[in-house]
XYZ file of C-alpha atoms in Angstrom:
685
model
C -26.805 -17.819 -27.570
C -26.880 -14.634 -29.438
C -25.513 -14.408 -32.901
C -25.606 -11.714 -35.563
C -25.508 -12.785 -39.041
C -24.677 -10.950 -42.373
C -26.575 -7.720 -42.635
C -27.241 -7.630 -39.043
C -28.006 -4.156 -37.429
C -25.657 -2.250 -35.190
C -28.270 -2.358 -32.504
C -28.242 -6.329 -32.573
C -24.551 -6.084 -32.381
C -24.610 -3.809 -29.410
C -27.102 -6.031 -27.610
C -24.980 -9.228 -28.282
C -21.777 -7.309 -26.609
C -23.987 -6.346 -23.628
C -25.192 -9.982 -23.247
C -21.795 -11.253 -23.502
C -20.330 -8.832 -21.053
C -23.031 -9.712 -18.461
C -22.276 -13.395 -19.122
C -18.634 -12.898 -18.592
C -18.992 -10.938 -15.345
C -21.242 -13.588 -13.802
C -18.732 -16.378 -14.819
C -15.876 -14.545 -13.262
C -18.083 -13.936 -10.152
C -18.913 -17.767 -10.022
C -15.109 -18.762 -10.420
C -14.287 -19.372 -6.709
C -11.375 -21.854 -7.467
C -10.958 -24.678 -5.001
C -12.885 -23.031 -2.202
C -16.025 -24.382 -0.974
C -19.150 -22.624 -2.329
C -21.239 -22.988 0.915
C -19.781 -22.670 4.397
C -22.935 -22.092 6.704
C -26.637 -22.497 7.219
C -29.133 -20.337 8.977
C -32.154 -22.055 10.570
C -34.670 -19.439 11.540
C -37.027 -19.845 14.523
C -40.616 -20.673 14.445
C -41.631 -17.085 14.962
C -39.334 -16.151 11.922
C -41.053 -18.838 9.803
C -38.536 -21.691 10.279
C -36.963 -21.382 6.967
C -33.224 -22.286 6.300
C -30.817 -20.268 4.167
C -27.366 -21.451 2.981
C -24.665 -19.027 3.250
C -21.760 -18.927 0.651
C -19.249 -17.097 -1.285
C -21.612 -16.076 -3.962
C -25.386 -16.174 -4.455
C -26.812 -19.031 -6.749
C -30.449 -19.432 -7.777
C -32.323 -22.266 -9.021
C -34.587 -22.412 -12.060
C -37.346 -20.921 -10.385
C -35.185 -18.117 -9.157
C -35.339 -19.382 -5.776
C -32.097 -18.793 -3.612
C -29.878 -22.090 -3.335
C -27.084 -19.966 -1.365
C -27.123 -16.355 -0.370
C -24.068 -14.184 -0.707
C -22.261 -13.622 2.606
C -22.477 -9.988 2.097
C -26.395 -9.904 1.926
C -28.279 -8.349 4.580
C -30.027 -11.807 5.349
C -26.526 -13.097 5.932
C -25.775 -10.724 8.782
C -26.955 -12.956 11.584
C -24.520 -15.662 10.259
C -21.778 -13.367 11.868
C -23.424 -11.290 14.572
C -25.939 -13.521 16.436
C -25.191 -14.404 20.006
C -27.134 -16.089 22.733
C -28.271 -12.899 24.191
C -29.110 -11.390 20.736
C -30.009 -14.541 18.407
C -31.530 -12.149 15.743
C -34.202 -14.601 14.811
C -32.218 -17.676 14.663
C -32.772 -21.156 16.250
C -29.625 -22.675 14.798
C -26.370 -21.624 13.147
C -24.378 -24.149 11.248
C -20.837 -24.046 10.209
C -19.531 -26.447 7.600
C -15.796 -27.081 8.379
C -13.973 -27.628 5.050
C -10.612 -28.018 3.315
C -11.002 -26.714 -0.145
C -14.093 -28.550 -1.191
C -13.734 -31.288 1.257
C -16.153 -31.548 4.313
C -14.445 -32.329 7.448
C -17.224 -31.595 9.837
C -20.260 -29.987 10.846
C -20.568 -27.451 13.961
C -23.899 -26.290 15.292
C -24.684 -23.574 17.578
C -28.184 -23.255 19.118
C -30.110 -20.495 20.121
C -33.319 -20.387 22.416
C -34.569 -20.311 25.910
C -32.712 -23.146 27.059
C -29.436 -23.040 25.392
C -29.229 -19.421 24.171
C -28.285 -17.636 27.257
C -24.641 -18.428 27.033
C -22.343 -16.886 24.408
C -19.610 -18.910 22.641
C -16.253 -16.945 22.542
C -15.984 -17.414 18.948
C -18.415 -17.596 16.022
C -17.824 -20.986 14.275
C -14.964 -21.965 16.456
C -14.200 -25.303 15.043
C -14.054 -23.652 11.475
C -12.047 -20.780 12.708
C -9.545 -23.064 14.362
C -9.267 -25.345 11.390
C -8.480 -22.323 9.171
C -5.878 -21.161 11.796
C -4.194 -24.271 12.073
C -3.884 -25.065 8.326
C -0.584 -24.697 6.809
C 0.300 -21.247 5.097
C 0.361 -21.270 1.391
C 2.269 -17.806 0.777
C -1.231 -16.125 -0.193
C -3.578 -14.621 2.158
C -6.904 -16.771 1.790
C -10.465 -15.010 2.218
C -12.179 -15.554 5.600
C -15.840 -15.222 4.382
C -16.528 -18.546 6.432
C -14.800 -17.313 9.623
C -15.491 -13.654 10.166
C -15.865 -12.922 13.786
C -18.234 -10.301 15.305
C -15.904 -7.417 15.746
C -14.739 -8.030 12.257
C -18.152 -8.100 10.879
C -18.942 -4.901 12.511
C -16.029 -3.061 10.651
C -16.918 -4.887 7.392
C -20.637 -3.556 7.426
C -19.790 -0.034 8.644
C -21.327 2.704 6.610
C -19.687 3.732 3.504
C -19.504 7.470 3.910
C -16.580 9.255 5.978
C -13.237 8.039 7.349
C -13.129 4.920 9.167
C -9.990 3.987 11.271
C -9.234 0.595 12.331
C -6.740 -0.269 14.942
C -5.424 -3.714 15.201
C -2.593 -5.761 16.698
C -0.884 -8.629 15.128
C -3.001 -11.418 14.171
C -6.263 -9.601 14.778
C -7.331 -9.959 11.078
C -7.229 -6.191 10.206
C -6.136 -6.791 6.762
C -8.774 -9.620 6.227
C -11.412 -7.272 7.599
C -10.309 -4.388 5.420
C -10.317 -6.553 2.041
C -13.718 -8.054 3.184
C -15.071 -4.498 3.656
C -13.926 -3.631 0.159
C -15.884 -6.612 -1.139
C -18.991 -5.912 1.046
C -19.164 -2.305 0.041
C -18.960 -3.001 -3.803
C -21.731 -5.558 -3.210
C -23.923 -3.150 -1.169
C -23.237 0.081 -3.054
C -22.592 -1.227 -6.589
C -23.831 1.992 -7.758
C -22.101 4.453 -7.640
C -18.925 2.442 -6.634
C -18.616 0.643 -9.806
C -18.460 3.610 -11.771
C -16.337 5.552 -9.303
C -13.800 2.939 -8.575
C -12.269 1.445 -5.464
C -8.627 1.722 -4.616
C -6.733 -0.765 -2.254
C -3.318 0.542 -1.214
C -0.584 -1.669 0.420
C 2.828 -0.729 1.676
C 5.088 -2.818 -0.727
C 5.092 -5.219 -3.929
C 5.354 -8.248 -1.559
C 2.281 -7.182 0.445
C 0.170 -6.840 -2.860
C 1.390 -10.278 -4.042
C 0.411 -11.697 -0.481
C -3.332 -10.309 -0.598
C -3.880 -10.498 -4.428
C -5.900 -13.550 -4.373
C -8.572 -12.493 -1.683
C -10.758 -10.060 -3.615
C -10.914 -12.268 -6.763
C -11.899 -15.265 -4.481
C -14.717 -13.144 -3.147
C -16.128 -12.271 -6.669
C -14.795 -8.837 -6.908
C -12.161 -8.550 -9.659
C -12.606 -4.964 -10.369
C -10.913 -3.277 -7.617
C -7.554 -1.503 -8.115
C -4.741 -2.836 -5.598
C -1.494 -1.151 -5.840
C 1.212 0.743 -3.983
C 1.372 4.600 -4.001
C 4.149 4.421 -6.581
C 1.789 2.405 -8.982
C -0.359 5.650 -9.190
C 2.358 7.525 -11.280
C 2.110 5.706 -14.556
C 5.521 5.787 -16.456
C 7.640 6.272 -13.400
C 10.026 3.615 -12.266
C 10.283 3.478 -8.589
C 12.502 1.016 -6.520
C 13.660 1.044 -2.810
C 13.703 3.514 0.040
C 15.877 6.287 0.980
C 17.819 6.371 4.119
C 15.671 7.542 7.141
C 17.063 11.024 7.345
C 16.261 11.845 3.608
C 12.871 9.946 4.079
C 12.046 12.424 6.922
C 12.784 15.279 4.831
C 10.753 14.056 1.831
C 7.707 13.310 3.831
C 7.650 16.632 5.558
C 4.955 19.122 4.300
C 7.613 21.636 4.111
C 8.221 20.078 0.715
C 5.115 21.501 -0.717
C 6.601 25.013 -0.524
C 9.941 23.745 -1.737
C 8.136 22.261 -4.956
C 6.182 25.423 -5.401
C 9.225 27.533 -5.389
C 10.825 25.017 -7.762
C 7.897 25.595 -10.073
C 8.086 29.273 -9.818
C 11.858 29.303 -10.589
C 10.898 27.682 -13.901
C 8.628 30.595 -14.726
C 11.325 33.216 -15.693
C 11.202 36.496 -17.642
C 13.994 36.764 -20.457
C 17.459 37.804 -19.161
C 17.842 39.927 -22.568
C 15.484 41.335 -25.186
C 14.490 38.749 -27.818
C 15.039 39.954 -31.396
C 13.938 37.919 -34.547
C 13.731 38.509 -38.246
C 10.309 38.552 -40.077
C 10.936 39.408 -43.634
C 12.481 42.676 -43.763
C 11.338 43.640 -40.150
C 13.039 42.795 -36.901
C 10.374 41.706 -34.050
C 11.281 42.249 -30.543
C 10.016 40.938 -27.287
C 11.533 43.117 -24.227
C 12.506 41.794 -20.921
C 9.719 43.912 -19.127
C 7.183 42.567 -21.607
C 8.311 38.976 -20.752
C 8.149 39.695 -17.041
C 4.447 40.877 -17.451
C 3.493 37.679 -19.616
C 5.047 35.515 -16.749
C 3.059 37.595 -14.091
C -0.170 37.190 -15.957
C 0.196 33.426 -16.498
C 0.948 32.919 -12.716
C -2.310 34.896 -11.941
C -4.559 33.407 -14.330
C -3.651 29.682 -14.380
C -3.608 27.090 -11.189
C -1.409 24.710 -13.100
C 1.797 25.456 -14.883
C 1.426 23.422 -18.048
C -2.144 24.701 -18.589
C -0.581 28.246 -18.939
C 1.935 27.436 -21.584
C -0.370 28.151 -24.499
C -1.378 31.468 -23.026
C 2.440 32.377 -22.688
C 2.966 31.350 -26.382
C 0.120 33.581 -27.557
C 1.159 36.442 -25.711
C 4.783 36.121 -26.982
C 3.732 35.829 -30.542
C 1.306 38.831 -30.000
C 3.951 41.066 -28.670
C 6.227 40.029 -31.326
C 3.562 40.777 -33.967
C 2.756 44.349 -32.308
C 6.361 45.190 -32.402
C 6.357 45.050 -36.146
C 4.090 47.848 -36.400
C 5.475 50.909 -38.702
C 4.080 54.259 -39.274
C 3.529 53.223 -42.954
C 2.143 49.686 -42.297
C 0.274 47.943 -39.842
C 1.623 45.257 -37.520
C 1.741 41.596 -39.143
C -0.927 39.146 -38.381
C -0.118 37.199 -35.113
C -0.995 33.679 -36.864
C 1.611 34.663 -39.703
C 4.202 35.307 -37.308
C 3.484 32.064 -35.407
C 3.383 30.079 -38.739
C 6.989 31.551 -39.654
C 8.657 31.578 -36.400
C 7.417 28.629 -34.303
C 10.223 26.283 -35.337
C 12.951 28.894 -34.904
C 15.577 28.150 -32.349
C 15.585 31.691 -30.992
C 11.603 31.260 -30.144
C 12.057 27.685 -28.879
C 14.939 28.786 -26.434
C 12.937 31.809 -25.311
C 9.651 29.750 -24.527
C 11.667 27.078 -22.901
C 13.348 29.516 -20.532
C 10.167 31.458 -19.740
C 7.694 28.778 -19.434
C 8.865 25.032 -20.210
C 6.381 22.240 -20.516
C 7.437 20.024 -17.580
C 6.659 16.658 -16.186
C 7.074 15.668 -12.614
C 10.179 13.803 -13.443
C 11.736 16.799 -15.231
C 11.055 19.009 -12.337
C 12.460 17.053 -9.435
C 15.209 15.645 -11.703
C 16.312 19.208 -12.394
C 15.666 20.199 -8.880
C 17.539 17.592 -7.077
C 20.494 17.615 -9.736
C 21.104 21.354 -9.290
C 22.661 22.871 -6.011
C 21.539 26.320 -7.394
C 18.029 25.389 -7.878
C 18.066 23.545 -4.505
C 19.289 26.448 -2.685
C 16.797 28.819 -4.352
C 13.663 26.413 -3.620
C 14.715 25.496 -0.055
C 16.008 28.926 1.202
C 14.377 29.631 4.784
C 12.520 26.365 4.407
C 14.988 23.641 4.986
C 18.216 23.793 6.637
C 21.410 23.881 4.662
C 22.181 20.196 5.785
C 18.721 19.068 4.771
C 19.316 20.815 1.524
C 22.574 18.831 0.866
C 20.852 15.561 1.564
C 18.367 16.332 -1.113
C 21.079 16.668 -3.890
C 21.515 13.674 -6.267
C 23.732 13.594 -9.416
C 21.804 14.213 -12.605
C 21.189 11.350 -15.137
C 21.584 12.127 -18.932
C 17.690 12.053 -19.186
C 14.919 12.341 -16.641
C 13.134 9.533 -18.136
C 16.151 7.082 -17.039
C 15.800 8.123 -13.342
C 14.782 5.383 -10.895
C 13.058 7.146 -8.090
C 12.436 5.823 -4.636
C 9.250 5.292 -2.782
C 9.737 8.415 -0.800
C 10.025 10.324 -4.244
C 6.375 9.177 -5.155
C 4.544 11.793 -3.088
C 6.896 14.557 -4.292
C 6.282 13.433 -7.961
C 2.428 13.427 -7.279
C 2.519 16.939 -5.628
C 4.648 17.959 -8.741
C 1.797 16.632 -10.909
C -0.728 18.478 -9.088
C 1.198 21.803 -9.261
C 2.085 21.270 -13.157
C -0.895 19.620 -14.481
C -1.132 17.364 -17.574
C 1.096 18.301 -20.365
C -0.734 19.553 -23.646
C -2.289 16.699 -25.312
C -1.747 14.211 -22.377
C -4.734 15.139 -20.531
C -6.167 11.850 -20.169
C -3.022 9.935 -19.090
C -1.393 12.405 -16.764
C -4.718 13.554 -14.808
C -5.006 12.394 -11.160
C -7.685 9.901 -10.976
C -10.098 9.933 -8.013
C -12.020 6.985 -6.344
C -15.183 6.382 -4.612
C -13.685 4.592 -1.680
C -9.922 4.016 -0.781
C -8.728 1.204 1.524
C -5.167 1.765 3.016
C -3.260 -0.887 4.969
C -0.300 -0.175 7.248
C -1.307 3.282 7.433
C 0.713 4.096 10.615
C 3.841 4.359 8.545
C 2.974 6.929 6.099
C 4.329 10.351 5.937
C 2.289 13.331 5.842
C 3.240 13.937 1.966
C 1.965 10.291 1.422
C -1.217 10.682 3.111
C -1.727 14.034 1.151
C -1.123 11.956 -1.992
C -3.934 9.429 -0.861
C -6.380 12.312 0.187
C -5.857 13.820 -3.505
C -7.281 10.634 -4.877
C -10.349 10.633 -2.583
C -13.575 11.667 -4.397
C -15.757 12.453 -1.387
C -13.652 11.521 1.614
C -14.860 7.814 2.029
C -11.965 5.866 3.190
C -10.898 2.843 5.433
C -7.568 3.254 7.182
C -6.151 0.124 8.807
C -2.892 -0.346 10.851
C -1.311 -0.882 14.211
C 0.352 2.124 15.805
C 2.758 -0.506 17.744
C 3.952 -1.566 14.327
C 4.958 1.875 13.220
C 8.543 1.406 12.107
C 9.137 3.798 9.251
C 10.988 7.027 9.466
C 7.447 8.465 9.772
C 6.014 6.099 11.999
C 3.200 7.522 14.010
C 2.591 7.511 17.806
C -1.151 8.063 17.638
C -3.918 8.174 14.991
C -4.345 11.805 15.461
C -1.326 12.461 13.655
C -2.659 10.452 10.761
C -6.054 11.524 10.440
C -5.245 15.285 10.418
C -3.752 14.877 6.950
C -6.784 12.915 5.535
C -10.317 14.349 4.407
C -12.432 15.522 7.237
C -15.826 16.011 5.377
C -17.304 13.875 8.098
C -16.026 13.325 11.801
C -13.888 10.083 11.605
C -15.225 6.856 13.159
C -12.755 4.527 15.170
C -12.782 0.767 15.617
C -10.404 -1.394 17.376
C -9.663 -5.233 16.797
C -8.856 -6.575 20.193
C -8.821 -10.487 19.682
C -5.797 -12.011 18.355
C -6.407 -15.143 16.114
C -3.053 -15.790 14.738
C -0.668 -16.078 17.546
C -0.720 -18.766 20.194
C -0.737 -17.301 23.699
C 2.915 -18.393 24.640
C 4.287 -16.550 21.553
C 2.121 -13.417 22.210
C 3.191 -13.418 26.044
C 6.840 -12.878 24.830
C 5.825 -10.389 22.015
C 3.871 -8.516 24.842
C 7.117 -7.663 26.691
C 8.711 -6.471 23.453
C 5.691 -4.248 22.951
C 5.731 -2.870 26.528
C 9.331 -1.770 25.800
C 8.366 -0.443 22.464
C 5.266 1.466 23.715
C 4.691 1.281 27.301
C 1.001 1.133 28.189
C -0.307 -0.108 24.973
C -2.467 -3.192 25.479
C -1.589 -6.111 23.142
C -4.235 -8.189 21.580
C -5.917 -11.042 23.566
C -5.050 -14.370 21.992
C -7.824 -16.916 21.650
C -5.300 -19.772 20.967
C -4.210 -20.648 24.527
C -2.302 -23.597 23.731
C 0.785 -23.711 21.767
C 4.399 -24.211 21.816
C 6.666 -21.468 23.691
C 9.153 -19.537 21.548
C 12.546 -21.322 21.779
C 15.826 -19.368 22.155
C 19.018 -20.659 20.478
C 22.395 -19.147 21.675
C 25.279 -19.243 19.311
C 28.057 -20.118 21.678
C 31.472 -18.238 21.331
C 33.848 -20.624 19.564
C 37.516 -21.092 20.546
C 39.990 -19.569 18.124
C 43.783 -19.921 17.730
C 45.919 -17.415 19.386
C 48.579 -15.407 17.365
C 51.960 -17.419 17.200
C 54.368 -16.714 20.108
C 57.535 -17.301 17.841
C 58.482 -20.806 19.719
C 57.542 -22.687 16.575
C 55.641 -25.517 18.062
C 52.927 -25.059 15.319
C 50.199 -25.408 17.611
C 49.439 -21.966 19.351
C 47.610 -21.448 22.454
C 43.577 -21.233 22.459
C 41.618 -18.160 23.551
C 38.022 -17.281 23.811
C 36.601 -15.494 20.787
C 33.373 -13.774 19.583
C 30.869 -15.915 17.529
C 31.833 -15.496 13.872
C 29.241 -14.709 11.208
C 29.768 -18.230 9.869
C 28.783 -19.616 13.402
C 25.673 -17.663 13.235
C 24.641 -18.559 9.706
C 25.458 -22.251 10.572
C 22.983 -22.106 13.656
C 20.557 -20.744 11.228
C 20.776 -23.602 8.875
C 20.588 -26.230 11.585
C 17.494 -24.635 13.088
C 15.744 -24.349 9.540
C 16.529 -28.000 8.967
C 15.298 -29.053 12.517
C 11.866 -26.837 12.063
C 11.299 -28.364 8.533
C 11.505 -31.706 10.129
C 8.931 -30.755 12.660
C 6.759 -28.843 10.324
C 4.151 -30.911 8.683
C 3.161 -28.595 6.145
C 3.106 -24.779 5.692
C 6.102 -22.302 5.275
C 8.886 -21.012 7.288
C 10.517 -17.589 7.264
C 13.961 -16.461 8.376
C 13.402 -13.020 9.631
C 16.572 -10.854 9.959
C 18.107 -7.488 9.437
C 18.612 -6.862 5.634
C 22.395 -6.825 6.104
C 22.403 -10.623 7.019
C 20.262 -11.877 4.260
C 22.639 -12.624 1.692
C 25.058 -14.540 4.066
C 21.935 -16.533 5.231
C 21.018 -17.409 1.761
C 24.578 -18.458 0.799
C 24.767 -20.790 3.959
C 21.463 -22.363 2.951
C 22.626 -22.975 -0.478
C 25.695 -24.595 0.591
C 23.513 -26.712 2.824
C 21.359 -27.572 -0.188
C 18.304 -26.215 1.579
C 15.934 -24.997 -1.096
C 14.705 -21.453 -0.208
C 13.830 -18.183 -1.677
C 14.479 -14.471 -1.159
C 11.360 -12.785 -0.440
C 11.879 -9.784 -2.931
C 12.511 -12.322 -5.602
C 9.763 -15.048 -5.108
C 7.537 -13.812 -2.484
C 6.464 -16.549 -0.025
C 6.253 -19.146 -2.744
C 9.098 -21.130 -1.461
C 8.682 -23.239 1.623
C 11.710 -21.634 3.234
C 12.021 -17.668 2.680
C 14.525 -15.233 3.712
C 12.611 -12.209 4.737
C 14.315 -8.917 5.769
C 12.520 -7.431 8.888
C 11.770 -4.197 6.845
C 9.465 -6.283 4.676
C 7.663 -8.792 7.131
C 4.979 -6.362 8.062
C 1.501 -7.741 7.273
C 2.744 -11.389 6.392
C 2.134 -14.600 8.407
C 3.998 -17.719 8.211
C 3.727 -21.167 10.102
C 7.398 -20.966 11.454
C 9.461 -17.865 11.963
C 13.059 -17.972 12.863
C 14.159 -14.452 14.077
C 17.835 -13.899 13.779
C 19.973 -11.603 15.829
C 17.316 -9.373 17.686
C 19.949 -6.952 18.907
C 20.875 -6.022 15.227
C 17.147 -5.335 14.593
C 16.824 -3.227 17.682
C 20.000 -1.118 16.939
C 20.096 -0.681 13.253
C 16.380 0.355 12.295
C 14.989 3.893 13.245
C 12.186 2.175 15.589
C 14.143 -0.927 16.241
C 12.056 -2.202 19.128
C 8.882 -1.886 17.392
C 10.610 -3.859 14.304
C 11.430 -6.480 16.663
C 7.801 -6.720 17.958
C 6.617 -7.025 14.257
C 9.192 -9.845 13.644
C 8.141 -11.653 16.814
C 4.500 -11.644 15.854
C 4.500 -13.387 12.461
C 4.286 -16.976 13.405
C 0.994 -18.956 13.790
C 2.639 -22.209 15.257
C 6.339 -22.082 15.930
C 8.955 -19.269 16.900
C 12.531 -19.556 17.253
C 14.996 -16.853 18.083
C 18.705 -17.289 17.098
C 21.262 -14.960 18.469
C 25.022 -14.400 19.033
C 24.871 -10.943 20.669
C 23.182 -10.192 23.983
C 19.555 -10.510 23.780
C 17.441 -7.087 24.036
C 16.280 -6.589 27.595
C 12.473 -7.522 27.143
C 13.679 -11.044 25.882
C 16.090 -11.879 28.710
C 13.569 -13.207 31.347
C 12.190 -15.531 28.701
C 15.330 -16.782 27.322
C 16.557 -17.497 31.052
């Protein structure tokens, strides 16, 4: 306990604050919630001294500073994840504690040695891994420090420098590996990363909510976890543009468009400026203003930084114009002091070289057909230019931008620079390491925005090319990394083992994958047993024919198409049936966004408690998730509604269907009223 009484020195107070900060940091590291502290033990062979080490989420020492547990990221713990029968790494036994929270459910031992170390178990800590996979989902991704597998550990402990690209299919644990890599790098490279900062980027707010507990549970609370739009403070971002506009805004041609838009705001006067100064008339000519603009463009890289230069040159030229044969020119500072608030000067400066924010630049550009035509001439087609137009709001600060606007705003910030007096709040921050999840969907402009924040090119990029469903979804990693830092040759890793999906579900999903991207090999599922997907057709009901005028009041009957109410009624029945069969965990109804409200209304009428994913995340036991937002999530039971809609109404529909079909860890149901896409026909039959 450190106390500073009356008359204490500043040094004593400073030392107290350091000690309290150290204690607070240590307590936050030790706060692991309801998770078990220890999940494994290493027994070293006699040749290695025969000692035992317990492996846990954080390191703990006794009063004599002897280790009670070692941190899972410590070099000594590497054998816990990497030892095999052929390479025991000095172990005689590896023990896994199978836990649920802080309850010990069982103990699993793996022995190494001449008599029993020749074989290799297919999984490290199989019982603990299966217990974790079969546990009910909570709506939040949990840490997997106790069940990390060999190929995941190789990614986690990969060197810090350079670009690491991780390809992994559904259920291979790529997100888990990426987050644990972030925690490992901070532990191993505390200096310099703690000062440089680490950034983890996710595709949307729902995904960030889903992963937000992982790093704190591993003892790392200082990592910035955000979306790209969060990197633009003071900017409101919501939703996406339609795919055609998204393609335009993500194209690198927009760099030229924005540079032209900036240049169009750097203009000489249209007429000479004349202002009164006492008995004199001071003048700035059009040619003089053009020369000021030319010099400012030449001398300064960013727009706002040149504003002071432009002001000084304007005042200097005005002062020089006041020279007379019988009297010298007035002092420039005197001219500035007297004229700086005049309307004529303010209008002239705002015309020649206005102070701009990214929002002002883009709001003016997109809201003016004339500015758009000037900036896009010979760069975009007239049709593309027209698509960029959006009506102006009274104030730029009131505009709600889309996620596709974020990289344009960032590019504008790089071109404009911070406003005078706003350097700290408007400067672009860089990070010592950046982790990017679902990178296969990022446009070149979004990748450029990420690269701008990399301090030294150290990045971990994670995704699955087969799940590229956005307007800019990539067909190979080559088209991704060409827009990322290339200080060092990139390294590639692939996760090939699927842990989440039971094999019967993976077999069906693999047929969809083959149709979406022929030749791409799906992950190999380690969960051989499982319930096959169930296909539920909505049968066309009988509808009354139109009256024939004979007045019998009955009407004939004819075959009809399944109505929307029939489809939603079938979804409600399946939700109720699956909830009865589901012991615990959660259920997601995955559909095209156009069906979400109708399904929600039907569940409400049926008194089924549920949530919409964009309102409550996965907190409800039953959640309606538009397929556009389901990527990266996992649930116990998935009910996929109307696959034909998903395939037809999304830019890369078959890939989106593959994403939808690979979310369930236990049960998958497909409800349909329209003909199934070809890859699902054989399984349904």
